[in-house]
mmCIF file of C-alpha atoms in Angstrom:
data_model
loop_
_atom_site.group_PDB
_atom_site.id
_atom_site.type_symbol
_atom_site.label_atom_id
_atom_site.label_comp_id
_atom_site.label_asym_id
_atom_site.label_seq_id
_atom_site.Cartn_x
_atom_site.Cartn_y
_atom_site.Cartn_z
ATOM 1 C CA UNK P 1 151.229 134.613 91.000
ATOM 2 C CA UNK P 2 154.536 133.126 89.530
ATOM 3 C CA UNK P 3 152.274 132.335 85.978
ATOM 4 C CA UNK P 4 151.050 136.523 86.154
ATOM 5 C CA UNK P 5 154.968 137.578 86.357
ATOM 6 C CA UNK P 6 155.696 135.804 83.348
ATOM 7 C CA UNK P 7 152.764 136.673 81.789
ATOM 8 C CA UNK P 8 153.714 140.135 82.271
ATOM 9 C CA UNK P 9 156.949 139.616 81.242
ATOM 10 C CA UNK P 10 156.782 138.134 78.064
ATOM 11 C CA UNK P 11 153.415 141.155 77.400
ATOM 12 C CA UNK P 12 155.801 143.536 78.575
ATOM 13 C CA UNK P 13 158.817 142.243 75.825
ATOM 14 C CA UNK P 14 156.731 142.084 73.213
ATOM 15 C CA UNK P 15 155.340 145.588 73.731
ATOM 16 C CA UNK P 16 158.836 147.265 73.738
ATOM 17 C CA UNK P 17 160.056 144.852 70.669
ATOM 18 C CA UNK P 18 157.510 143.275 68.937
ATOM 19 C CA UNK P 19 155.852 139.933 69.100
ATOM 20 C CA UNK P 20 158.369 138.476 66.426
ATOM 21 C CA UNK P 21 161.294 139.244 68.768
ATOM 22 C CA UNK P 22 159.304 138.555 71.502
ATOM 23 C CA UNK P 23 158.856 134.742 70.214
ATOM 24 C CA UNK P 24 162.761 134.338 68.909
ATOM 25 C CA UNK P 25 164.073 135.469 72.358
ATOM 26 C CA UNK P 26 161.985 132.633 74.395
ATOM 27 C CA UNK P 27 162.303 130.323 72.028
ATOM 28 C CA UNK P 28 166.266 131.151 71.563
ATOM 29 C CA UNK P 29 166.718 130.809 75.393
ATOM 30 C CA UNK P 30 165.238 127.285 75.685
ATOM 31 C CA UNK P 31 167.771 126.429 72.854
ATOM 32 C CA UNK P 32 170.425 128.151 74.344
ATOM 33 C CA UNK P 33 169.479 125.745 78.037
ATOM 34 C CA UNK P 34 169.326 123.053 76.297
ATOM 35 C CA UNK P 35 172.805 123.239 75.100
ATOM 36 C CA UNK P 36 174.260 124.566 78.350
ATOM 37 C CA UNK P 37 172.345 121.301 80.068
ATOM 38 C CA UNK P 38 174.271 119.101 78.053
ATOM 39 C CA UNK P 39 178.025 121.313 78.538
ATOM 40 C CA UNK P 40 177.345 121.769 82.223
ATOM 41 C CA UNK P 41 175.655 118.537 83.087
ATOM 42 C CA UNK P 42 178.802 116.503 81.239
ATOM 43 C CA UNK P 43 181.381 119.197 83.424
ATOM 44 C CA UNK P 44 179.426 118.609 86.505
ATOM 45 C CA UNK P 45 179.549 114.686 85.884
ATOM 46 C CA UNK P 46 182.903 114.514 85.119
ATOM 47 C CA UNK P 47 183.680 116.350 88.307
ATOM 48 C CA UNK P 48 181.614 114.466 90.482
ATOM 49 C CA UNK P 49 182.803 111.501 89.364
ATOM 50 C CA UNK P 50 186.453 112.547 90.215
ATOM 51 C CA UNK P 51 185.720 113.967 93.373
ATOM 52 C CA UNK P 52 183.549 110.585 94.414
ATOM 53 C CA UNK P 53 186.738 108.514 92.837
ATOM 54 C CA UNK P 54 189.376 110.797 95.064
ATOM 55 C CA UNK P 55 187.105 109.450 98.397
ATOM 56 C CA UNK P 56 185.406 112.338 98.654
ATOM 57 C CA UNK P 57 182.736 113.002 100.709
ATOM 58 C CA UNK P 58 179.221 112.301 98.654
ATOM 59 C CA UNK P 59 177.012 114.268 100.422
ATOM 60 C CA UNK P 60 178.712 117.684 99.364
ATOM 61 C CA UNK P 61 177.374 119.985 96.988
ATOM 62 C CA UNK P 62 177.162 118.975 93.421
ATOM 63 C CA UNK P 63 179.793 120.647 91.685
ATOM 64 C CA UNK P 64 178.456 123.175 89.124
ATOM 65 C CA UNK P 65 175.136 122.457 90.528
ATOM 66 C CA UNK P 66 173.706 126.049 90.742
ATOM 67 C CA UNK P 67 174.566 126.207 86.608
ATOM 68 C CA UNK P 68 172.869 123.219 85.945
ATOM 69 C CA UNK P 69 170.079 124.562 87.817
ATOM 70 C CA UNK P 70 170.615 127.780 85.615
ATOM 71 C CA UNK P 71 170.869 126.023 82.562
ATOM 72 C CA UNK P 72 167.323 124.314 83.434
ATOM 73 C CA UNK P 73 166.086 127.452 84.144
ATOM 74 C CA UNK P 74 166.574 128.385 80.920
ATOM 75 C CA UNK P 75 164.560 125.578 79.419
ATOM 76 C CA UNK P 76 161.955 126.162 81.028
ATOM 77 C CA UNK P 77 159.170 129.003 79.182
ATOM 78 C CA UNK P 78 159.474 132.432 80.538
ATOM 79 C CA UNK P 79 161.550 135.502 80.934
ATOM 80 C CA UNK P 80 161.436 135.668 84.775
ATOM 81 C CA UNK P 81 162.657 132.424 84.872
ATOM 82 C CA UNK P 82 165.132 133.202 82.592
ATOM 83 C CA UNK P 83 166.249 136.241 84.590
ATOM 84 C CA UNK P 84 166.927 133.381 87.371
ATOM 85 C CA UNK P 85 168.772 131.151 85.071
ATOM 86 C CA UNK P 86 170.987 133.840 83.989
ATOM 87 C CA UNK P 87 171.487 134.565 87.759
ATOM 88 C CA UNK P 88 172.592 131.171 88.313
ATOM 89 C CA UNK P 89 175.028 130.995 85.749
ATOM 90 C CA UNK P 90 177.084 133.997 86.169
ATOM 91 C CA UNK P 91 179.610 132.868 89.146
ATOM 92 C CA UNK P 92 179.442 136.705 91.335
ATOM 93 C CA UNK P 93 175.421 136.161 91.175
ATOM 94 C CA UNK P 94 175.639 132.275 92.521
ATOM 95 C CA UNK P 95 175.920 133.572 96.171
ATOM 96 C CA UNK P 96 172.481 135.111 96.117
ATOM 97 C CA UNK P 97 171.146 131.237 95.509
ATOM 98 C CA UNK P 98 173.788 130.063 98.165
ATOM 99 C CA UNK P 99 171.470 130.328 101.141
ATOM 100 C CA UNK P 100 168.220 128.951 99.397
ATOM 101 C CA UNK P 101 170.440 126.097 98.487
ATOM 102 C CA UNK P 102 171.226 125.404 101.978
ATOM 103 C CA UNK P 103 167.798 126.014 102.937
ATOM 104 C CA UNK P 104 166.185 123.444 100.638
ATOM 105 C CA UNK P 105 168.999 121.058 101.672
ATOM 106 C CA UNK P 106 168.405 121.162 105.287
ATOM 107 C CA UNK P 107 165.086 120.266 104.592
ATOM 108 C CA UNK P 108 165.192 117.191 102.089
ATOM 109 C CA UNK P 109 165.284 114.144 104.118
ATOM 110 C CA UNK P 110 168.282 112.176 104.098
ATOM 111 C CA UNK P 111 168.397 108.645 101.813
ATOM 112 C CA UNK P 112 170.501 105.719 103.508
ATOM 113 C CA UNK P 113 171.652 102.725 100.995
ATOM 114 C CA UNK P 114 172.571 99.423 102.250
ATOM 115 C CA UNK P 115 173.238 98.922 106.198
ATOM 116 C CA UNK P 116 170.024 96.824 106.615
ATOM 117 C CA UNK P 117 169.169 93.720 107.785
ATOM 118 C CA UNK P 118 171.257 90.693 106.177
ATOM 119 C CA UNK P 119 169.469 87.532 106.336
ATOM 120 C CA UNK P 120 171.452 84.254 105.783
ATOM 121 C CA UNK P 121 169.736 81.919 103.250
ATOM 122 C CA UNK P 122 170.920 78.403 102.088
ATOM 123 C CA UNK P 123 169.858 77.243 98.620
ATOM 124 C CA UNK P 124 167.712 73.854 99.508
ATOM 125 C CA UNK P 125 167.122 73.077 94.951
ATOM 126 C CA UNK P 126 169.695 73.846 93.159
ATOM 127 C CA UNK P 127 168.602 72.471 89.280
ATOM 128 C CA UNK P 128 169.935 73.096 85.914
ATOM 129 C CA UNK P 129 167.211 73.555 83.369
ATOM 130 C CA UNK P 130 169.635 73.130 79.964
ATOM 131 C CA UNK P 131 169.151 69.460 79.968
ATOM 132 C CA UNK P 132 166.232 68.085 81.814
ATOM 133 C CA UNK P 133 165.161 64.715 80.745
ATOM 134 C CA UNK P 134 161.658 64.383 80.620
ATOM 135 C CA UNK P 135 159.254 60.937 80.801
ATOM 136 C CA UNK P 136 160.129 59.960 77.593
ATOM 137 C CA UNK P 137 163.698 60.447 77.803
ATOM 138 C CA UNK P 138 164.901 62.682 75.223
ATOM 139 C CA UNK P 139 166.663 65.863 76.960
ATOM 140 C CA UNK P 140 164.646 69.319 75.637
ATOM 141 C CA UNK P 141 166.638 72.656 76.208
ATOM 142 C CA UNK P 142 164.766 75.819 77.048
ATOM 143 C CA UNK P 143 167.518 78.279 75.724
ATOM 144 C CA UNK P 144 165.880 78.016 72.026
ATOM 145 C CA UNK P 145 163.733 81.337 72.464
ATOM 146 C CA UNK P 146 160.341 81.817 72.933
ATOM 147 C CA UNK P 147 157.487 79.533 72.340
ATOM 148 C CA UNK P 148 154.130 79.459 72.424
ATOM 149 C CA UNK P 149 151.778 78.353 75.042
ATOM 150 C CA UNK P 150 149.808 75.552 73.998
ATOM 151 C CA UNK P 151 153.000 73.774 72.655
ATOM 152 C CA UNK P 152 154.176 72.058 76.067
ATOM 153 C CA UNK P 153 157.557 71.786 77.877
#
């Protein structure tokens, strides 16, 4: 369904254009995402990172995160996914994506780091392998790079 909408879409463009517009246009918006990836993605890191560094609260929203969607929208071939891009990036047109957001969120199952089990461990062999003497005597160091198999400790 989603592949005949686009299908239609970029038919439909190149009727009222031309196929030479047609082409510049799609490949002019994957350009154009591209770039805004790498402006909005840097923004919305550099805000994150703040917000995380203030204490805040890491489960919120990803700042600018509905552009950066946008902006991968754009990347990816095709004008109706375009249309959605452009949707996303344009702040008054962010609160139709609002809801879906929330939707999708409420959904994704939560990830936990760290508050496992600890076990306690004692180290039993503790050796240091820069000068081990060997039967005949004469200390060999393994810190002089790789060597082959058949050559021996």
């Amino acid at each position: 369904m989603w592949i005949v909408a686009e299908a239609a879409a970029f038919f439909g463009l190149a009727y009222l254009i031309g196929f030479g517009y047609t082409l510049l246009i799609f490949i002019g918006t994957s350009f154009l995402g591209i770039a805004l990836v790498q402006y909005v993605g840097a923004k919305s890191f550099r805000a994150a990172r703040d917000y995380l560094n203030s204490g805040g609260d890491p489960s919120r929203e990803l700042p600018n995160g509905y552009a950066l969607a946008g902006a991968f929208c754009l990347i990816i071939p095709g004008f109706v996914t375009d249309l959605i891009g452009l949707l996303l990036l344009l702040p008054p047109t962010r609160f139709l994506f609002r809801g879906l957001g929330r939707w999708i969120a409420a959904r994704t199952p939560v990830m936990r780091f760290g508050g496992g089990d600890v076990i306690d461990g004692e180290v039993i062999d503790e050796r240091d392998y820069t000068d081990t003497p060997f039967p005949d005597d004469e200390p060999r160091r393994y810190d002089n790079g790789p060597r082959s198999i058949d050559q021996g400790p």
